[in-house]
mmCIF file of C-alpha atoms in Angstrom:
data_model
loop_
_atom_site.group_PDB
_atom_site.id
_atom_site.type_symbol
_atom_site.label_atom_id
_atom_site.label_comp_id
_atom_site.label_asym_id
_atom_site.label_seq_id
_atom_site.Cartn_x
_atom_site.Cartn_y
_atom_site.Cartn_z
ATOM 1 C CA UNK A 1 -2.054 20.333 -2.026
ATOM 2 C CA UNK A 2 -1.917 20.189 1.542
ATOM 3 C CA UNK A 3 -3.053 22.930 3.885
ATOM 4 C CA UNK A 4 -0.430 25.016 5.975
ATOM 5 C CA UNK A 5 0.349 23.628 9.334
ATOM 6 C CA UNK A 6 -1.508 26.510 11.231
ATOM 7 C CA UNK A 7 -4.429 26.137 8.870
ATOM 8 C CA UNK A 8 -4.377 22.243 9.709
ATOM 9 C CA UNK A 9 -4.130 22.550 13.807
ATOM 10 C CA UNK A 10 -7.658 21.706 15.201
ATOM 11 C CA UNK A 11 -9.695 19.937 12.325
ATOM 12 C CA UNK A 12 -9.548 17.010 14.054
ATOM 13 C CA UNK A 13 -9.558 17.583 17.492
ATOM 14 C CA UNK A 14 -8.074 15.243 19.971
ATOM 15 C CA UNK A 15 -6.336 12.956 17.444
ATOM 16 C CA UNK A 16 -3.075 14.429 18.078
ATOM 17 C CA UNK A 17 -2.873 14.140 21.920
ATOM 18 C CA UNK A 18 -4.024 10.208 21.366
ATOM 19 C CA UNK A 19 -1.129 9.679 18.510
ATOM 20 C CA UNK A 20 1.200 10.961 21.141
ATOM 21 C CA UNK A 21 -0.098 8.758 24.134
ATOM 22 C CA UNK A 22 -0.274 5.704 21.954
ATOM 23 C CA UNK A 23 3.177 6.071 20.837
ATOM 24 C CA UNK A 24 4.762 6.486 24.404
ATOM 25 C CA UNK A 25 2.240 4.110 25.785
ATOM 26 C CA UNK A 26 4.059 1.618 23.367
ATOM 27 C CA UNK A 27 7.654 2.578 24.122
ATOM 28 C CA UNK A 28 8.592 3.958 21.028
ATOM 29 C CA UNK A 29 10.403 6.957 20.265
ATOM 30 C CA UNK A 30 9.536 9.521 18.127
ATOM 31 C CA UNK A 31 12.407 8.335 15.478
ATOM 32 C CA UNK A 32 11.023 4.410 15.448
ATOM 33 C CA UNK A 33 7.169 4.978 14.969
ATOM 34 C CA UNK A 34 8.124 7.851 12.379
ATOM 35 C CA UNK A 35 10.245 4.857 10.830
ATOM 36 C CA UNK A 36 7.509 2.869 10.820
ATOM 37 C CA UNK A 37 4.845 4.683 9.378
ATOM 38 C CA UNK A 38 7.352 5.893 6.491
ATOM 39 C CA UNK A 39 7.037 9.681 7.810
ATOM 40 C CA UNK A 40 10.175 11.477 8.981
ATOM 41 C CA UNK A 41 10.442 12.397 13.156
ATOM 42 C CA UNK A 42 9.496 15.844 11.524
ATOM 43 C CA UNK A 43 6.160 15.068 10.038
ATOM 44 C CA UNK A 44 5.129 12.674 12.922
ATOM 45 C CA UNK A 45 5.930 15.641 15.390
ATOM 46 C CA UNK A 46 3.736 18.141 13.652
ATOM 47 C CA UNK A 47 1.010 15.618 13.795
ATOM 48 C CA UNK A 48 1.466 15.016 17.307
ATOM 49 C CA UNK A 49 0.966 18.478 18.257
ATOM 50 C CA UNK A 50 -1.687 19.322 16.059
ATOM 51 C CA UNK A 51 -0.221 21.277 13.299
ATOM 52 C CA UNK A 52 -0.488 18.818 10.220
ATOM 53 C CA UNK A 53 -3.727 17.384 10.166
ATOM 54 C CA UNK A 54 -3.215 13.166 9.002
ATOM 55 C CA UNK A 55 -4.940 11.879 5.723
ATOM 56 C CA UNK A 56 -6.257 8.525 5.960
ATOM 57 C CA UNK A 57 -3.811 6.186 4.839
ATOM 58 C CA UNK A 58 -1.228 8.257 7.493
ATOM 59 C CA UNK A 59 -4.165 7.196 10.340
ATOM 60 C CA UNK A 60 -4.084 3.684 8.964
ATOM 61 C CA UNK A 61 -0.901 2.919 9.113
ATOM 62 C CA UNK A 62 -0.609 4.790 12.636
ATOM 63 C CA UNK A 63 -3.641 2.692 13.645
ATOM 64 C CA UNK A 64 -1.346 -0.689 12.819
ATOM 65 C CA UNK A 65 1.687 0.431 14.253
ATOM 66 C CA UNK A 66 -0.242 1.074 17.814
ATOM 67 C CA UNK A 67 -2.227 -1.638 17.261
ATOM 68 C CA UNK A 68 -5.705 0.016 17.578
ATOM 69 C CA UNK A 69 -8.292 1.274 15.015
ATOM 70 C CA UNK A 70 -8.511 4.262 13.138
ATOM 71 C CA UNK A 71 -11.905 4.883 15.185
ATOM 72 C CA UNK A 72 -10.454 4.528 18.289
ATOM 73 C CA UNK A 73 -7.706 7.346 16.716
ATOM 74 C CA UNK A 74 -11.067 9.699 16.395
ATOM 75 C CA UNK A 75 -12.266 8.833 19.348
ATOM 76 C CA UNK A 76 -15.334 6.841 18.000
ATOM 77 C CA UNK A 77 -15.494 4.077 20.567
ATOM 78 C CA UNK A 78 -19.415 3.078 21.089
ATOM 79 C CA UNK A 79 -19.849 2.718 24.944
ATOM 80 C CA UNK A 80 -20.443 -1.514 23.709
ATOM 81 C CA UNK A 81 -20.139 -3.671 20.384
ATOM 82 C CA UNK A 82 -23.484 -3.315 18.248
ATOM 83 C CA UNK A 83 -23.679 -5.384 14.880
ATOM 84 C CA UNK A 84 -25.654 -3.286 13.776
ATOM 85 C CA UNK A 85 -24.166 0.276 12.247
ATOM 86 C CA UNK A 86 -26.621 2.812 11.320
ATOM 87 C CA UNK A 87 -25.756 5.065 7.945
ATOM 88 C CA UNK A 88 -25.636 8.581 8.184
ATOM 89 C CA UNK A 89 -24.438 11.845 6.132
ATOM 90 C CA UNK A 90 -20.211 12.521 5.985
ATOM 91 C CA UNK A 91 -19.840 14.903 9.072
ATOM 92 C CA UNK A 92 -16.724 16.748 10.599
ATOM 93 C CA UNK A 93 -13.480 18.067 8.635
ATOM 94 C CA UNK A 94 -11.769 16.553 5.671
ATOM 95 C CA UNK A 95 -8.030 15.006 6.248
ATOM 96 C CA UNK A 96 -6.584 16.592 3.362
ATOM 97 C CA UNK A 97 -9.825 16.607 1.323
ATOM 98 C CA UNK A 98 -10.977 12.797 2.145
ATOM 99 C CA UNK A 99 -13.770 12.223 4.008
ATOM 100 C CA UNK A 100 -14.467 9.252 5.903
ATOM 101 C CA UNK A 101 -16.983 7.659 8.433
ATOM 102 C CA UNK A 102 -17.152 4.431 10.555
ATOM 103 C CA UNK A 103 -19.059 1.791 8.590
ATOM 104 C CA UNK A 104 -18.165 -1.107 10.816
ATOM 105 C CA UNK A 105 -17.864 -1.771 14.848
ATOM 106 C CA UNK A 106 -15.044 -0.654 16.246
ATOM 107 C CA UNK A 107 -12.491 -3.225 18.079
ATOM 108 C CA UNK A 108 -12.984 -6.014 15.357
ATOM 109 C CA UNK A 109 -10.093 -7.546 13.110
ATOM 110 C CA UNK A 110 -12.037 -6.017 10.409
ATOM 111 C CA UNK A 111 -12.460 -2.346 9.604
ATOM 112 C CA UNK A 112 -14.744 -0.801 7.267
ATOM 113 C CA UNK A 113 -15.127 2.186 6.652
ATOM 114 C CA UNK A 114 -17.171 4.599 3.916
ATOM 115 C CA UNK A 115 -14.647 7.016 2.038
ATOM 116 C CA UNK A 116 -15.130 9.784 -0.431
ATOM 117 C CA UNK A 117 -11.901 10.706 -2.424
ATOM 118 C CA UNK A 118 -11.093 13.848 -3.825
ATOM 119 C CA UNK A 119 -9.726 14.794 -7.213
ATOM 120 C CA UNK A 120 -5.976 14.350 -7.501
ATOM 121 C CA UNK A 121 -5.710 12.471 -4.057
ATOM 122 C CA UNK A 122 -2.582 10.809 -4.601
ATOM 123 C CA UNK A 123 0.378 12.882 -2.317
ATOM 124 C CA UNK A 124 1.765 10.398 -0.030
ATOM 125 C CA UNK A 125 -0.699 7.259 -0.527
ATOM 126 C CA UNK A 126 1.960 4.867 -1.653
ATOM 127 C CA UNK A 127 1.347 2.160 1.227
ATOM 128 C CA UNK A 128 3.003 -1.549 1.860
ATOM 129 C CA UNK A 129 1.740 -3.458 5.089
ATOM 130 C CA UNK A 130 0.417 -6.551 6.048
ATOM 131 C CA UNK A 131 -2.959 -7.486 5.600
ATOM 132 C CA UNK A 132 -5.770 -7.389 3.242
ATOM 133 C CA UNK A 133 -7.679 -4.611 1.601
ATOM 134 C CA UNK A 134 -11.173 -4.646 -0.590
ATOM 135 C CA UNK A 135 -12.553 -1.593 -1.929
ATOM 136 C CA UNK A 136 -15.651 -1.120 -3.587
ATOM 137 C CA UNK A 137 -16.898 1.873 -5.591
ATOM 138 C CA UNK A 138 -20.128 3.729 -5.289
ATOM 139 C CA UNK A 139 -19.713 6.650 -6.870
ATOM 140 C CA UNK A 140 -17.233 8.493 -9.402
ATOM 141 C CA UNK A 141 -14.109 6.672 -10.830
ATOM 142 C CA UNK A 142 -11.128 5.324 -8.838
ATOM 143 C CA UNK A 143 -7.740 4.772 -9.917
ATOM 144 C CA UNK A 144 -6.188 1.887 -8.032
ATOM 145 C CA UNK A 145 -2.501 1.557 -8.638
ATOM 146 C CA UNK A 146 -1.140 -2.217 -7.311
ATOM 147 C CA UNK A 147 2.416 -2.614 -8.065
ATOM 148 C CA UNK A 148 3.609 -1.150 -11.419
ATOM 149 C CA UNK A 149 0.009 -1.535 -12.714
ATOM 150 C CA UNK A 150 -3.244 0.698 -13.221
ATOM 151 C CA UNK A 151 -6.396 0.491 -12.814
ATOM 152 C CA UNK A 152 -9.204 2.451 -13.368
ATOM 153 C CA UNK A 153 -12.387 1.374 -11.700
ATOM 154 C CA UNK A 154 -16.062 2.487 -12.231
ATOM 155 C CA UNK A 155 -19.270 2.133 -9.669
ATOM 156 C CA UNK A 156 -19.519 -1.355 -9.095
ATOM 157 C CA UNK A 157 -16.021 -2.304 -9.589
ATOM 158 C CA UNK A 158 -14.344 -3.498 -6.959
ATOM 159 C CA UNK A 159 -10.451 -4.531 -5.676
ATOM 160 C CA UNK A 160 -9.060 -7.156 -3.030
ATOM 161 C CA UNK A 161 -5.444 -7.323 -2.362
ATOM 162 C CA UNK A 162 -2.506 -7.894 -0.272
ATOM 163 C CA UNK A 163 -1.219 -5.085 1.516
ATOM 164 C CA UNK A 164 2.191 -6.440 1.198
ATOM 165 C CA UNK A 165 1.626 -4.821 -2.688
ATOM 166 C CA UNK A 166 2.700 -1.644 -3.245
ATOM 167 C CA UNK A 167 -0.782 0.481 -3.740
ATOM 168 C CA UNK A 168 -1.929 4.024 -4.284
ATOM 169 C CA UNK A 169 -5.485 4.799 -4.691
ATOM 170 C CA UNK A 170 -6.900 8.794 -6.561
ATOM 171 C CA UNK A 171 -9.970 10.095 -7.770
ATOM 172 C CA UNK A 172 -9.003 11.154 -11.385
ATOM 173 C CA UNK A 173 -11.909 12.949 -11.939
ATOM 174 C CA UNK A 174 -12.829 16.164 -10.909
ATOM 175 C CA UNK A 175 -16.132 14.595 -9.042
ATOM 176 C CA UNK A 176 -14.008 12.359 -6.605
ATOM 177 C CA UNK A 177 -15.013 9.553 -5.790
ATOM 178 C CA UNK A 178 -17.010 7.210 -2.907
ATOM 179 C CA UNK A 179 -16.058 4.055 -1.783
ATOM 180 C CA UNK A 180 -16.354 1.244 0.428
ATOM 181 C CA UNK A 181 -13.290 0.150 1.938
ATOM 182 C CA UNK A 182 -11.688 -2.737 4.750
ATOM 183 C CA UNK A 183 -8.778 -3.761 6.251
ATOM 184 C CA UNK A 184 -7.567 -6.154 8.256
ATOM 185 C CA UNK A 185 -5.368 -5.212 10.712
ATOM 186 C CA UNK A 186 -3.612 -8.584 10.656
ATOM 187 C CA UNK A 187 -1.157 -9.881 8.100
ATOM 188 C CA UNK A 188 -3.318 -12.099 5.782
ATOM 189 C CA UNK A 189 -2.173 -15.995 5.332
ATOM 190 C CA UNK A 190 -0.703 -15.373 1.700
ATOM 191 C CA UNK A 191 1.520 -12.536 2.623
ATOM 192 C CA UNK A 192 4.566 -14.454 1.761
ATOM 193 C CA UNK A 193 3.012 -15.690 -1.460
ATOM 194 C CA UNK A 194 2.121 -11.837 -2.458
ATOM 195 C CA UNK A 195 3.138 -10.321 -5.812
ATOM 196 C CA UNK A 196 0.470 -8.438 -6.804
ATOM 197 C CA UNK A 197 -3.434 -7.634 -6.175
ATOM 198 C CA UNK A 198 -6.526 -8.619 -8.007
ATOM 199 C CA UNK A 199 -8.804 -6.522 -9.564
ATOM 200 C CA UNK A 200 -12.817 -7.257 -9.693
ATOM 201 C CA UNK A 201 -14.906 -6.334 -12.368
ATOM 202 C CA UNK A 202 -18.714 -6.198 -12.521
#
């Protein structure tokens, strides 16, 4: 369920101010990024000003429509590129119950990030873009949903696929779920070719 729009306004300060600037600072209306992104000028609005909070695959697909990275949204630019990424605890609010932290430098073609899942996270997860996406599961059980197919994934199962497929990803067990997960912000080479993902088993 998602929180009230009062309730929302705050828990993640200064992303909505940036999803603003981004979207003038690339000419586009309200009406044309909310396009875009598959949210009505409504929704995009409230998430501008602070009163819906975005889950992650809303930040994702904002982050490829601007043409930044989700950790730039959050304001999680290191002052200079490290290779190296140090692990540490989940910290700050949940975006409609997920939880997620950088796992990968910030600026690269590649993102990674880690993600925990809640229960029942499905809502409005049903994403088609360009580009590539693996996942890998830790913890918990995922249910990854390419196309018109399902599939249920235990720790050490992972998927790659297209992001041209239709996908949905939920934690259908009351535990959640934690996961690896990148993207590319680029459309992969076999876009055109895409029909469907592909699933890896241990």
């Amino acid at each position: 369920m998602n929180p009230p729009d009062d309730l929302a306004a705050g828990e993640l300060p200064g992303v909505a101010p940036r999803l603003r600037d981004l979207r003038r600072g690339r000419g586009l209306t309200l009406e044309t990024a909310a396009q875009r992104a598959g949210l009505s000028p409504a929704h995009l609005s409230r998430l501008e000003t602070g009163r819906r909070q975005p889950s992650l695959p809303m930040l994702l697909q904002l982050a490829r429509i601007y043409g930044t990275t989700v950790s730039e949204l959050l304001g999680e630019i290191p002052p200079e590129r490290d290779a190296i990424v140090r692990g540490r605890p989940f910290e700050g609010p949940a975006a409609d119950g997920w939880l997620y932290q950088q796992a990968g430098g910030s600026g690269r073609a590649m993102q990674a990030l880690r993600v925990r899942v809640p229960y029942g996270a499905q809502g409005d997860l049903v994403r088609v873009h360009p580009g590539e996406e693996w996942l890998y599961v830790l913890t918990g059980r995922l249910r990854v949903t390419l196309g018109e197919t399902v599939h249920d994934l235990a720790p050490g199962d992972g998927a790659h696929f297209d992001s041209l497929t239709p996908h949905r990803i939920a934690a259908p067990e009351p535990e959640g779920a934690e996961l690896l997960f990148v993207h590319t912000l680029l459309q992969s080479p076999a876009a055109d070719l895409c029909l469907g993902g592909q699933v890896h088993r241990r």
